[in-house]
Short mmCIF file of C-alpha atoms in Angstrom, two decimals:
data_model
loop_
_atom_site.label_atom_id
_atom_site.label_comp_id
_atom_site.label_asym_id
_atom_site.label_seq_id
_atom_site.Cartn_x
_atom_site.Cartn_y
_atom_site.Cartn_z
CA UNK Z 1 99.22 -24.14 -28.41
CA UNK Z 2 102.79 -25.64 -27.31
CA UNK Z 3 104.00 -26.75 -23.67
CA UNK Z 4 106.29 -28.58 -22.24
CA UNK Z 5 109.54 -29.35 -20.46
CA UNK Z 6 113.35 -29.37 -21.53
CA UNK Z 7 116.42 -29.98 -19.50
CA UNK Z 8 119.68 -29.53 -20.11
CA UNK Z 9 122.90 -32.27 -19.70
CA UNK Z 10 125.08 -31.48 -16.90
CA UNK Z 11 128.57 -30.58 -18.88
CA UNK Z 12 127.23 -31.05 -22.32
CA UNK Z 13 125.17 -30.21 -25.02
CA UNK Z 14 122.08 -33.26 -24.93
CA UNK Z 15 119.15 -32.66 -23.55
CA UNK Z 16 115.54 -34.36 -23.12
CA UNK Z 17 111.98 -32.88 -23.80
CA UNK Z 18 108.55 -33.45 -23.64
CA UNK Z 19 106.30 -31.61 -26.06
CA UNK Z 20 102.13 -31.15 -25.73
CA UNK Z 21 101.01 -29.68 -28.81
CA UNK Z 22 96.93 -28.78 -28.57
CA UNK Z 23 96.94 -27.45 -31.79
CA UNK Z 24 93.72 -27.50 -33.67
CA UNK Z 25 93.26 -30.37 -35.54
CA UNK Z 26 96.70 -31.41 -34.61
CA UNK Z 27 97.17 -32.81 -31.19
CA UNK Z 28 100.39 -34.47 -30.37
CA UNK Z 29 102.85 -34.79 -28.23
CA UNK Z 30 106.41 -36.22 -27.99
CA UNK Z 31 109.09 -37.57 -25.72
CA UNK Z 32 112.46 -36.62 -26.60
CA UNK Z 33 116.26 -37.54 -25.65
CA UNK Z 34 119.34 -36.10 -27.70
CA UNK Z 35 121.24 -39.19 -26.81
CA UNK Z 36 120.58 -41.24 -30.26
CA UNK Z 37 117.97 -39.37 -31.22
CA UNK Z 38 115.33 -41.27 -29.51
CA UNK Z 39 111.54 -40.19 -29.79
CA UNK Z 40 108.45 -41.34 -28.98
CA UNK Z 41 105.66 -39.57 -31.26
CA UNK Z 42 102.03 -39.41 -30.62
CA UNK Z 43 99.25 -38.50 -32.34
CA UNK Z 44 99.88 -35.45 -35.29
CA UNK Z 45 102.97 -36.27 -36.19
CA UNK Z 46 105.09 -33.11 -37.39
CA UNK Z 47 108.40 -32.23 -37.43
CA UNK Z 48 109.76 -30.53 -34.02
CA UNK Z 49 112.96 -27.69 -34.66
CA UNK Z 50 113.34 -26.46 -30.73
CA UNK Z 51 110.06 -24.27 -30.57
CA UNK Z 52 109.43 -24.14 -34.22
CA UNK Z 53 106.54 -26.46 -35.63
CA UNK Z 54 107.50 -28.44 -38.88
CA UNK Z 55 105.56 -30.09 -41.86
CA UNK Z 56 103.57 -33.22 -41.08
CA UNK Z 57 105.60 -36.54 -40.83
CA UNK Z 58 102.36 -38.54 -40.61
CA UNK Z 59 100.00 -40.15 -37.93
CA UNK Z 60 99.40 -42.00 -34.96
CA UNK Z 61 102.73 -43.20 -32.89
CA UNK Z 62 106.45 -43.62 -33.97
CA UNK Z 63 109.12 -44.78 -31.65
CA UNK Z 64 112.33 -44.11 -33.52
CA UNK Z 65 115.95 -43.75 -32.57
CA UNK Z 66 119.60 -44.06 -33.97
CA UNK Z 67 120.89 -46.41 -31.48
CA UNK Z 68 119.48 -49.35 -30.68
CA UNK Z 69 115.95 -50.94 -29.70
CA UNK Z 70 113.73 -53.58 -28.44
CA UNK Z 71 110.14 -54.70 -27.55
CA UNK Z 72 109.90 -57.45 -25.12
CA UNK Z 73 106.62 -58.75 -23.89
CA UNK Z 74 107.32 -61.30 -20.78
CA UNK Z 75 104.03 -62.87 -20.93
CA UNK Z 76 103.23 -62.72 -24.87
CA UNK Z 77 103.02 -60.23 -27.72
CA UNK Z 78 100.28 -59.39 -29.80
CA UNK Z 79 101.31 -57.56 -33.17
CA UNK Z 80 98.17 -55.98 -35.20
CA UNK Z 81 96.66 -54.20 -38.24
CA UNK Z 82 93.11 -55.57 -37.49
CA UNK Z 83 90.78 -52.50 -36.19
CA UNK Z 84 89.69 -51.63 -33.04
CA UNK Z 85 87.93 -47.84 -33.29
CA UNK Z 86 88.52 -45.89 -30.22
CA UNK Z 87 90.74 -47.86 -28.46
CA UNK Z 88 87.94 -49.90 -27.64
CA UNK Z 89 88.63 -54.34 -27.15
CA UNK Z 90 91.30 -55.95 -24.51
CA UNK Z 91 94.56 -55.75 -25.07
CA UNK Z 92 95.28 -59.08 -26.27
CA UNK Z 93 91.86 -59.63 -28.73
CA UNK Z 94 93.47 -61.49 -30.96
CA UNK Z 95 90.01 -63.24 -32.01
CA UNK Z 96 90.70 -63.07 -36.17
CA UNK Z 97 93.88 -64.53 -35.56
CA UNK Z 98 93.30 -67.35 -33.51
CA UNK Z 99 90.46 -67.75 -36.22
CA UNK Z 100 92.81 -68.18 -38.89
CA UNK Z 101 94.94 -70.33 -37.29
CA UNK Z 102 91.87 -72.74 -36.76
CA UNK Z 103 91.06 -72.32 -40.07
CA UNK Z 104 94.86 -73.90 -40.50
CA UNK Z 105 95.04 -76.57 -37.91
CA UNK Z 106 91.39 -77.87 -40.12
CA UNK Z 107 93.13 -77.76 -43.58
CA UNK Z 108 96.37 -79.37 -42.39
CA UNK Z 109 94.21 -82.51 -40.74
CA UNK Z 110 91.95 -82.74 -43.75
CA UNK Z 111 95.16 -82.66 -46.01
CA UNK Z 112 97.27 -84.49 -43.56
CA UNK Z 113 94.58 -87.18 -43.31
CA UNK Z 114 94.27 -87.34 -47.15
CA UNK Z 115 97.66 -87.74 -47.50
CA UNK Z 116 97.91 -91.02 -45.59
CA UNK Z 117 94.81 -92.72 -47.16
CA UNK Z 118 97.03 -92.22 -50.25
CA UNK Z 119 100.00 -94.27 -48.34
CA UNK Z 120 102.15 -90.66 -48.37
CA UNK Z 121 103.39 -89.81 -44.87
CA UNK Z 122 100.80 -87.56 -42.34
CA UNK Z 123 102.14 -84.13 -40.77
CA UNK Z 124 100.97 -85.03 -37.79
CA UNK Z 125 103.81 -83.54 -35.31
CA UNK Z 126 103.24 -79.89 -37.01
CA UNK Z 127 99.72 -80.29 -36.47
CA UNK Z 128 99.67 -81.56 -32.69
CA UNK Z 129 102.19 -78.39 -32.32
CA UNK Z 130 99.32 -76.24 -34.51
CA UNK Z 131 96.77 -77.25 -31.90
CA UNK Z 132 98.87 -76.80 -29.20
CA UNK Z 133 99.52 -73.43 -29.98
CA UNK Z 134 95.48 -72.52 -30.26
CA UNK Z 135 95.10 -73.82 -27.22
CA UNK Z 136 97.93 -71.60 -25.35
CA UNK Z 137 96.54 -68.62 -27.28
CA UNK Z 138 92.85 -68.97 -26.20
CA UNK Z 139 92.68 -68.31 -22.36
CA UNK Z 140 91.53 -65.42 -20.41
CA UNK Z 141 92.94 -63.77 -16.96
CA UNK Z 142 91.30 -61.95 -13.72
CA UNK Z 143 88.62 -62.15 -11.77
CA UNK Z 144 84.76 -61.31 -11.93
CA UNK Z 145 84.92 -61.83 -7.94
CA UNK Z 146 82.36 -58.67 -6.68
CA UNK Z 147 82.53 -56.97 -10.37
CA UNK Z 148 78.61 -55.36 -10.88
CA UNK Z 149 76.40 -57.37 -13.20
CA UNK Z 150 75.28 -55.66 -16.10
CA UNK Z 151 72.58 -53.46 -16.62
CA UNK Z 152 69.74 -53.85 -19.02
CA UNK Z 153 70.87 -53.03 -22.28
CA UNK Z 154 74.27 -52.31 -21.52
CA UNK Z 155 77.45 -54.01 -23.54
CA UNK Z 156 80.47 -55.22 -21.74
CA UNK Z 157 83.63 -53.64 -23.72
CA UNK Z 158 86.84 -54.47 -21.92
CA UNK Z 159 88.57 -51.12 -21.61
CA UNK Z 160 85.01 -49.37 -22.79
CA UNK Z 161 83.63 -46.23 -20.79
CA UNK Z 162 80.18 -47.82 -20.41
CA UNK Z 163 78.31 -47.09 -17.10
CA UNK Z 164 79.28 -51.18 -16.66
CA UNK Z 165 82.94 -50.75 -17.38
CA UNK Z 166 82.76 -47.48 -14.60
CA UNK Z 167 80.82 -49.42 -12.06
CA UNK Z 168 83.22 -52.58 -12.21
CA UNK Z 169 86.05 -50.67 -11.07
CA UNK Z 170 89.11 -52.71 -13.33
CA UNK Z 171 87.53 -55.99 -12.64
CA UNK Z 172 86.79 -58.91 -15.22
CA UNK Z 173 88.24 -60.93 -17.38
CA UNK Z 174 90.46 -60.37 -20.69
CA UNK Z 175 92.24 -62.84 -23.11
CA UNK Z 176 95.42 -63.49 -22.50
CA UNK Z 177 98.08 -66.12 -23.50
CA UNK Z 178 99.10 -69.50 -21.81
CA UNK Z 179 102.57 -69.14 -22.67
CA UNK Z 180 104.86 -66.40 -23.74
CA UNK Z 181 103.31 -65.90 -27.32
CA UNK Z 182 104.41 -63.88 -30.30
CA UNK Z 183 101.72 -63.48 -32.92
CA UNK Z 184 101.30 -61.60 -35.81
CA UNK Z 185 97.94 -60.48 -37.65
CA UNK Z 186 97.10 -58.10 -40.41
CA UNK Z 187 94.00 -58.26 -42.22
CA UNK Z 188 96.07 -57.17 -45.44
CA UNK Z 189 99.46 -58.69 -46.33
CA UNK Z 190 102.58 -58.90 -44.29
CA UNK Z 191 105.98 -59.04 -46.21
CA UNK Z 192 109.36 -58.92 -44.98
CA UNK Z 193 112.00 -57.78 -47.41
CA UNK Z 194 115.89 -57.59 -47.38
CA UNK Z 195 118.63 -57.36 -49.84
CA UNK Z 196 120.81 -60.00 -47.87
CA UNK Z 197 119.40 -62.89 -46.02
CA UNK Z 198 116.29 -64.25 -44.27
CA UNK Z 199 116.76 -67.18 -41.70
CA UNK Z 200 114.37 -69.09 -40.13
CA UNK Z 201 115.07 -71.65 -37.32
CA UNK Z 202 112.89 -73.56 -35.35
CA UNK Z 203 113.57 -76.06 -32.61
CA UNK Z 204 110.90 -77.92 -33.12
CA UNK Z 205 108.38 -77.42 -35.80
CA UNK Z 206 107.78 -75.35 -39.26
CA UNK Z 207 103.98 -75.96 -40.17
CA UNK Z 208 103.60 -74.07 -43.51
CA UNK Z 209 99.32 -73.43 -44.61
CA UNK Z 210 97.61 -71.45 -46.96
CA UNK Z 211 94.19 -71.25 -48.54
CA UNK Z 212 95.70 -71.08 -51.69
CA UNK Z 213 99.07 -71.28 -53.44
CA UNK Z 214 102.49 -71.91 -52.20
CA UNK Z 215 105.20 -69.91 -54.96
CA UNK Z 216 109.02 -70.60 -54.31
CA UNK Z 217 110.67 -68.23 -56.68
CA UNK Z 218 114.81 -68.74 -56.77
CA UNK Z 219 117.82 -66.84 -58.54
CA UNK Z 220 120.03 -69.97 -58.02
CA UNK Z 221 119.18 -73.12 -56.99
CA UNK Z 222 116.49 -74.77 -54.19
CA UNK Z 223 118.00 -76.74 -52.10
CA UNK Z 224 116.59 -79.29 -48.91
CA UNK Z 225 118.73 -81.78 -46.98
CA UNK Z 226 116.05 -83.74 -44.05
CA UNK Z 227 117.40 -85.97 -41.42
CA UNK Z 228 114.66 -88.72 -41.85
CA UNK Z 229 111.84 -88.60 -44.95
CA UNK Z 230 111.24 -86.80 -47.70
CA UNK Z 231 106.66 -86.53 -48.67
CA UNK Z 232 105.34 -85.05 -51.39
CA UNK Z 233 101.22 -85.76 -52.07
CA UNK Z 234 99.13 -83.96 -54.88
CA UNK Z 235 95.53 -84.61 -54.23
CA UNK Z 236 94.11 -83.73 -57.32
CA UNK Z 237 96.31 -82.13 -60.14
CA UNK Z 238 98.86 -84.38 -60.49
CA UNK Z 239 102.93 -83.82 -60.05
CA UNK Z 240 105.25 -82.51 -62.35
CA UNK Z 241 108.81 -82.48 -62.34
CA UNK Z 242 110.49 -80.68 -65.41
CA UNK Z 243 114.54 -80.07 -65.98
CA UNK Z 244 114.66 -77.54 -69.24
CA UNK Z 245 118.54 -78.14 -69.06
CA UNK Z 246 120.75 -81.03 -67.47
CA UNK Z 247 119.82 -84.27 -66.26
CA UNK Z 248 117.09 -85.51 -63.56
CA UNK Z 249 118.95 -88.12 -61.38
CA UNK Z 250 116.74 -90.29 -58.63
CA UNK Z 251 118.95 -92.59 -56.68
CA UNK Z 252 117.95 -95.09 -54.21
CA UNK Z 253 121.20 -95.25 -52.34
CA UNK Z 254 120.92 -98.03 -49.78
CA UNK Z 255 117.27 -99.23 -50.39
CA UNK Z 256 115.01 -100.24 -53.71
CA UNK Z 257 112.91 -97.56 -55.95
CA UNK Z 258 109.25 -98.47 -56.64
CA UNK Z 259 107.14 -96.82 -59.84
CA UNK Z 260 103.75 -97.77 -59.76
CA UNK Z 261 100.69 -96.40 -62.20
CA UNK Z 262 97.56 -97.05 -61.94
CA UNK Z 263 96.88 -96.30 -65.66
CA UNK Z 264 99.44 -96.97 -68.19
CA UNK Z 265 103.56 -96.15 -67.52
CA UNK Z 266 105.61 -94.49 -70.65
CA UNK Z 267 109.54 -94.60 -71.25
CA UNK Z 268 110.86 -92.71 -74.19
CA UNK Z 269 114.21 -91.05 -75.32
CA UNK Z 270 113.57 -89.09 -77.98
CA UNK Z 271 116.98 -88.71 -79.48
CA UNK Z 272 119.15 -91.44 -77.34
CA UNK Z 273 118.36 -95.40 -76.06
CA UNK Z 274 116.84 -96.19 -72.79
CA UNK Z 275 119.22 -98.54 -70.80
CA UNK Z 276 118.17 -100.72 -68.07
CA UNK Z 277 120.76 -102.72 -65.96
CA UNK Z 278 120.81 -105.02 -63.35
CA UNK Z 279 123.36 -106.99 -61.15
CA UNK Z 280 120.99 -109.84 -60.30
CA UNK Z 281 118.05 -110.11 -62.36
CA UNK Z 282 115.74 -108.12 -64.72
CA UNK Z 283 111.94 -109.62 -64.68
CA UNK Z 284 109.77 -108.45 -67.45
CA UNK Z 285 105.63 -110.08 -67.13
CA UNK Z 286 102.44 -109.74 -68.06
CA UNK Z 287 99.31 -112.04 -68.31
CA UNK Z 288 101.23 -115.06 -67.01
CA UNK Z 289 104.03 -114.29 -69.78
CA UNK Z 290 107.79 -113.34 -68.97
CA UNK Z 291 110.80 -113.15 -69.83
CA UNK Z 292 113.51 -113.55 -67.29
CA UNK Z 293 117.54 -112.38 -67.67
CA UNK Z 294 119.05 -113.95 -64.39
CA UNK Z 295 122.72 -114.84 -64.26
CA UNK Z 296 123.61 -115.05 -67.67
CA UNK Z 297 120.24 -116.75 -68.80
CA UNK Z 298 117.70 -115.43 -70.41
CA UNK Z 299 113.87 -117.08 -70.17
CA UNK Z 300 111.15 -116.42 -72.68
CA UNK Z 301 108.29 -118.51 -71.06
CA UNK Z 302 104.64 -118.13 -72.10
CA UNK Z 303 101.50 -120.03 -71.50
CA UNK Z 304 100.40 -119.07 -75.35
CA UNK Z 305 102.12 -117.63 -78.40
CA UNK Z 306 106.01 -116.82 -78.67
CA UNK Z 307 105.42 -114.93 -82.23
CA UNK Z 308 108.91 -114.02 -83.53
CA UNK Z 309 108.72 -111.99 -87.01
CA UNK Z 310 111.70 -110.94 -89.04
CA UNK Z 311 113.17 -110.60 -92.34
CA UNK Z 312 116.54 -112.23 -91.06
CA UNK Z 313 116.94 -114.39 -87.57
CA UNK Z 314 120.79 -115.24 -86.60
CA UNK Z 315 121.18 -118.17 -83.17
CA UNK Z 316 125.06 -118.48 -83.03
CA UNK Z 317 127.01 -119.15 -79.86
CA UNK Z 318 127.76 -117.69 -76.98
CA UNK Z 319 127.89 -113.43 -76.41
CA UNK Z 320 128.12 -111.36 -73.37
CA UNK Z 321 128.83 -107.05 -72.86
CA UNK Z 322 130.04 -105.88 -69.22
CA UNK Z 323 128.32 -103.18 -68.14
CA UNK Z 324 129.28 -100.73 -65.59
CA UNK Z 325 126.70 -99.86 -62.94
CA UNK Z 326 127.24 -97.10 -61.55
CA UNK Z 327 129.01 -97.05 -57.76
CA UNK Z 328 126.88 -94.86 -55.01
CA UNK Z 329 128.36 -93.37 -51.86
CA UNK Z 330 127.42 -95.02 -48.51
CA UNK Z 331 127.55 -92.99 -45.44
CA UNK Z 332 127.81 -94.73 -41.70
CA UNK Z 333 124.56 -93.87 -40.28
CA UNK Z 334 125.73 -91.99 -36.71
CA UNK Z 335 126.50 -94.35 -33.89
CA UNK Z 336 126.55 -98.20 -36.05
CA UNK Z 337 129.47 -100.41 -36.59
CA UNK Z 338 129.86 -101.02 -40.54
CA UNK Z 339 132.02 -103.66 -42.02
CA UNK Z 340 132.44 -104.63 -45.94
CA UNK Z 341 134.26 -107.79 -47.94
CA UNK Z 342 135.73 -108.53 -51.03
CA UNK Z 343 135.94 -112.22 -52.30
CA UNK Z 344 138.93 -112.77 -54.25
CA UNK Z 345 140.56 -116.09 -55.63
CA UNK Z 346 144.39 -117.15 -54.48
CA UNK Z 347 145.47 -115.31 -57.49
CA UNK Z 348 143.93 -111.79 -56.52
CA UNK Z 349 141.16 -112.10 -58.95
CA UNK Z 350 137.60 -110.95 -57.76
CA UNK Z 351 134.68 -113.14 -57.26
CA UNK Z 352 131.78 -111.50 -59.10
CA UNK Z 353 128.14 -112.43 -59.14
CA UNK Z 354 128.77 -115.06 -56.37
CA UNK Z 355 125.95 -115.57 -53.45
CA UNK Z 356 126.94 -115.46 -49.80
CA UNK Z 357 125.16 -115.33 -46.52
CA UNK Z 358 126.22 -113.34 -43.96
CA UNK Z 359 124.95 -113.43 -40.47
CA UNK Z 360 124.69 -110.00 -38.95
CA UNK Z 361 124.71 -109.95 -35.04
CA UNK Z 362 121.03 -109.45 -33.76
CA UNK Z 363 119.18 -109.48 -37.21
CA UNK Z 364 120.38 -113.06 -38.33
CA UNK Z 365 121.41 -114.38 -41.93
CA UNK Z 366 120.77 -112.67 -45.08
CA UNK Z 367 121.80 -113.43 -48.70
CA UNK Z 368 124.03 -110.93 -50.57
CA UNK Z 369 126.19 -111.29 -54.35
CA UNK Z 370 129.38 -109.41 -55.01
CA UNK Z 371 129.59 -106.97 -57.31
CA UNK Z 372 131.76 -107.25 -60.45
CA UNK Z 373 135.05 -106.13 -57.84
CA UNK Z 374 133.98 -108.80 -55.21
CA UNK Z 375 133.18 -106.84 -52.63
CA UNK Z 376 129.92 -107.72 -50.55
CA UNK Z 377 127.71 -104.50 -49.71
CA UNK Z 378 128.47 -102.99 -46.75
CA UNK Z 379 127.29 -103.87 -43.58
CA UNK Z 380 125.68 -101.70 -40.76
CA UNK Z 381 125.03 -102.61 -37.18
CA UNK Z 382 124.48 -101.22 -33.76
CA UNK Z 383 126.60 -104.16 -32.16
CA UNK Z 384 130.26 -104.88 -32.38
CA UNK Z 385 131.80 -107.86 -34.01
CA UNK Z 386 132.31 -109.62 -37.71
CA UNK Z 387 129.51 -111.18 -39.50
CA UNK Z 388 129.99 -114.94 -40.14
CA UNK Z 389 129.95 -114.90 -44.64
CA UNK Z 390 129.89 -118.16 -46.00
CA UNK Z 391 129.14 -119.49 -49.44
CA UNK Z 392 125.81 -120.33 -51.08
CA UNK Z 393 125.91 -123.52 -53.73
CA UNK Z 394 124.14 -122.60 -56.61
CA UNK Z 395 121.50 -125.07 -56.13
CA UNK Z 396 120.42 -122.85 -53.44
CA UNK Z 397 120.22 -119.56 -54.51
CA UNK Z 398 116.57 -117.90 -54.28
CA UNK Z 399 115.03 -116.37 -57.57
CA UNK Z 400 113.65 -112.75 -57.03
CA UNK Z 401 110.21 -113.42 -56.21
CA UNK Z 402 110.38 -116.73 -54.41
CA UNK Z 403 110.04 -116.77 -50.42
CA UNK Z 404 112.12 -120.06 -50.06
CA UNK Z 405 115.04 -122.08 -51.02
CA UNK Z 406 114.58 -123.47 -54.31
CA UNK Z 407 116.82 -125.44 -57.16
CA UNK Z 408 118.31 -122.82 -60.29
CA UNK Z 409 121.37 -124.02 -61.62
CA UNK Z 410 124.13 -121.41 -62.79
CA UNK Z 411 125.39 -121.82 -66.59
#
C-alpha cells in the first residue's frame, strides 16, 4: 500500500522522505524534511510515524512547517474557496470575483454620485482606482495561433481532458492579470482574527463597499485624523450622533460652521441654559424682522408688531457682562509664513473690538477686529514679508451681510 524514498543527513540525525500511500479509499502522499518539520500533504491526510500509518488529520493539501514560510506569485495571486470539481477551469478564473468587484465599482458611483447632488464630497479617486483594478484583473494570455477548432458538440475547458483540450496540444488562451494582483474570494465569509493588532496601509487608496451594513465595534475609543476633508452623506435614514456620557464638542478652528434644515431646527438644554456668543455680531431674522446685537448695540427692527408683554418692564442705564470665548489652537499649515499682532495703547492696555485691514502679500486687503487681548488673528501665507495693518474709522466698518463700505457708527 506504502512506497517511497528516505535519506539520511550526512553526520546527523534529519532526514527527508517522500511517501505514496495507495491505500483504499485513502490515497495520499507527502513530502517530508526533518529540518523544521516541513511537509507538504496531499490528498488523505493521516498521520505518518516512520512506516506506521496514523489517524486521519483531514483532507486535501497542507503545507506546514515550524520555521518559516512564504507564497509569492510574480505575476499575481489568486486565493479561492469558490468550486471548481475536478480540477477543471484555468488557473486564474477568478470570474465571481471580478463580478463582485463590479458589483462594487456600480454601488460606489451610484452612491458617490448621490452624494454630490447632495453638495457632500464624491469618492471619486477610490473609484477610478476600483475600475482600474477590474480592468488589470480582466485580461487573458497565449495564443490560439494553429490550436484545432472545436468539434461539434465539444466544450472548451481550459485544463479539461476533452478530445479538444488533447488535440490543442497546451495552446489557447487563459485569464490572467495585467499587473501583479493579489485577490481574495470565498463564496462564504472571510475573517481574520488576532489577539494583538491588525494594520492596514495603503499608499494610495482604501475603497471600503458592501451590499449591506458597515459595524465598527470598539473596546476604547474610534479614532480618525485625515490630511484634507472629512464626508459623511446618509441618503435616506438620516444621521445620528449620540454621547451617553461627556460632552459633544464641534469646532470650526480656522473657518465658519454652517447648520442648515430644511424643516424646522431645535435647541434645548434640558437641565442647563443654552449660551450663544459672539465677538462681532449675533443676527437673529425672520419674515423681514430682526434683531441685531453688533458692537454693543442691540436692534429690534420690524416692518409690523414689536409686542412686548410683562407683568413688570425695567429701562435703566447702561449694563454690559464680558464673556470669555473660548481660545482655539492654530497650527502653521506645512511650508507658509504666519505672522500675528496685538494692538495695544502707550500704556500697555489692549485694543479690543477694534477693525483693521491688513494687506496680505498676493491675496490683497482684508478686514479683521482684535479680540478682547488685542491681538489680530493670525496670518498665513506662502510668501515672505509683513502685512501692511492699518486702522479702519468706524464710519467704515462693514455690517455682516453687506458687500460694501457702508456708514454704522460705534456707541
Amino acid at each position: 500500500m506504502m512506497a517511497g524514498y528516505k535519506s539520511k543527513e550526512v553526520g546527523g540525525g534529519g532526514f527527508n522522505q517522500w511517501v505514496m500511500d495507495d491505500s483504499t479509499g485513502q490515497v495520499r502522499t507527502q513530502i517530508h524534511s526533518s529540518h523544521g518539520h516541513t511537509q507538504l500533504n496531499l490528498g488523505y491526510l493521516i498521520d505518518q510515524r516512520g512506516n506506521n500509518r496514523g489517524g486521519l488529520r483531514g483532507t486535501g493539501f497542507e503545507l506546514r512547517t515550524d520555521a518559516y514560510g512564504a507564497l509569492r506569485a510574480q505575476q499575481g495571486l489568486y486565493l479561492s474557496t469558490w468550486k471548481r470539481s475536478g480540477a477543471q477551469g484555468a488557473q486564474i478564473d477568478a470570474s465571481e470575483a471580478q463580478q463582485q468587484l463590479k458589483n462594487s465599482e456600480q454601488r460606489v458611483k451610484t452612491l458617490s454620485d448621490t452624494a454630490q447632488q447632495h453638495n457632500a464630497l464624491p469618492m471619486q479617486e477610490g473609484l477610478d482606482s476600483l475600475t482600474q483594478l477590474n480592468s488589470d484583473a480582466d485580461v487573458t494570455y497565449g495564443s490560439d495561433d494553429g490550436a484545432p477548432s472545436q468539434g461539434p458538440g465539444e466544450q472548451q475547458r481550459n485544463g479539461g481532458d476533452t478530445a479538444w483540450a488533447i488535440r490543442s496540444g497546451g495552446r489557447g488562451k487563459t485569464p490572467g492579470y495585467q499587473q501583479p494582483l493579489l485577490i481574495a474570494s470565498s463564496p462564504a465569509d472571510i475573517a481574520t482574527a488576532t489577539p494583538k493588532s491588525t494594520h492596514l496601509h495603503s499608499g494610495k487608496h482604501l475603497t471600503l463597499s458592501t451590499g449591506e451594513d458597515v459595524s465598527i465595534a470598539s473596546g476604547k475609543s474610534l479614532l480618525a485624523s485625515v490630511a484634507q476633508s472629512i464626508s459623511l452623506f446618509a441618503q435616506n435614514a438620516g444621521a445620528k450622533l449620540f454621547a451617553a456620557k461627556g460632552k459633544i464638542e464641534l469646532q470650526a478652528q480656522s473657518d465658519a460652521m454652517e447648520l442648515t434644515a430644511q424643516q424646522g431646527m431645535k435647541i434645548t438644554s434640558l437641565a442647563q441654559l443654552v449660551e450663544m456668543s459672539a465677538q462681532k455680531e449675533i443676527l437673529l431674522t425672520s419674515g423681514g424682522a430682526y434683531i441685531r446685537i453688533i458692537r454693543g448695540n442691540i436692534e429690534v427692527h420690524a416692518p409690523g408688531t414689536i409686542d412686548i408683554k410683562g407683568a413688570k418692564k425695567t429701562l435703566s442705564g447702561p449694563a454690559s457682562m464680558d464673556y470669555a470665548n473660548k481660545q482655539l489652537p492654530i497650527a502653521v499649515p506645512a511650508g507658509l509664513y504666519d505672522e500675528q499682532n496685538r494692538l495695544m495703547t502707550s500704556h500697555g492696555v489692549p485694543l479690543e473690538d477694534v477693525a483693521v485691514e491688513v494687506d496680505i502679500p498676493d491675496e490683497g486687503k482684508k478686514i479683521f477686529f482684535t479680540d478682547q487681548d488685542g491681538n489680530i488673528p493670525r496670518i498665513f501665507s506662502d510668501k515672505p514679508g509683513n502685512g501692511k495693518i492699518t486702522l479702519v474709522p468706524d464710519e467704515l466698518i462693514v455690517p455682516a451681510g453687506a458687500d460694501k463700505y457702508s456708514p454704522s457708527k460705534k456707541s
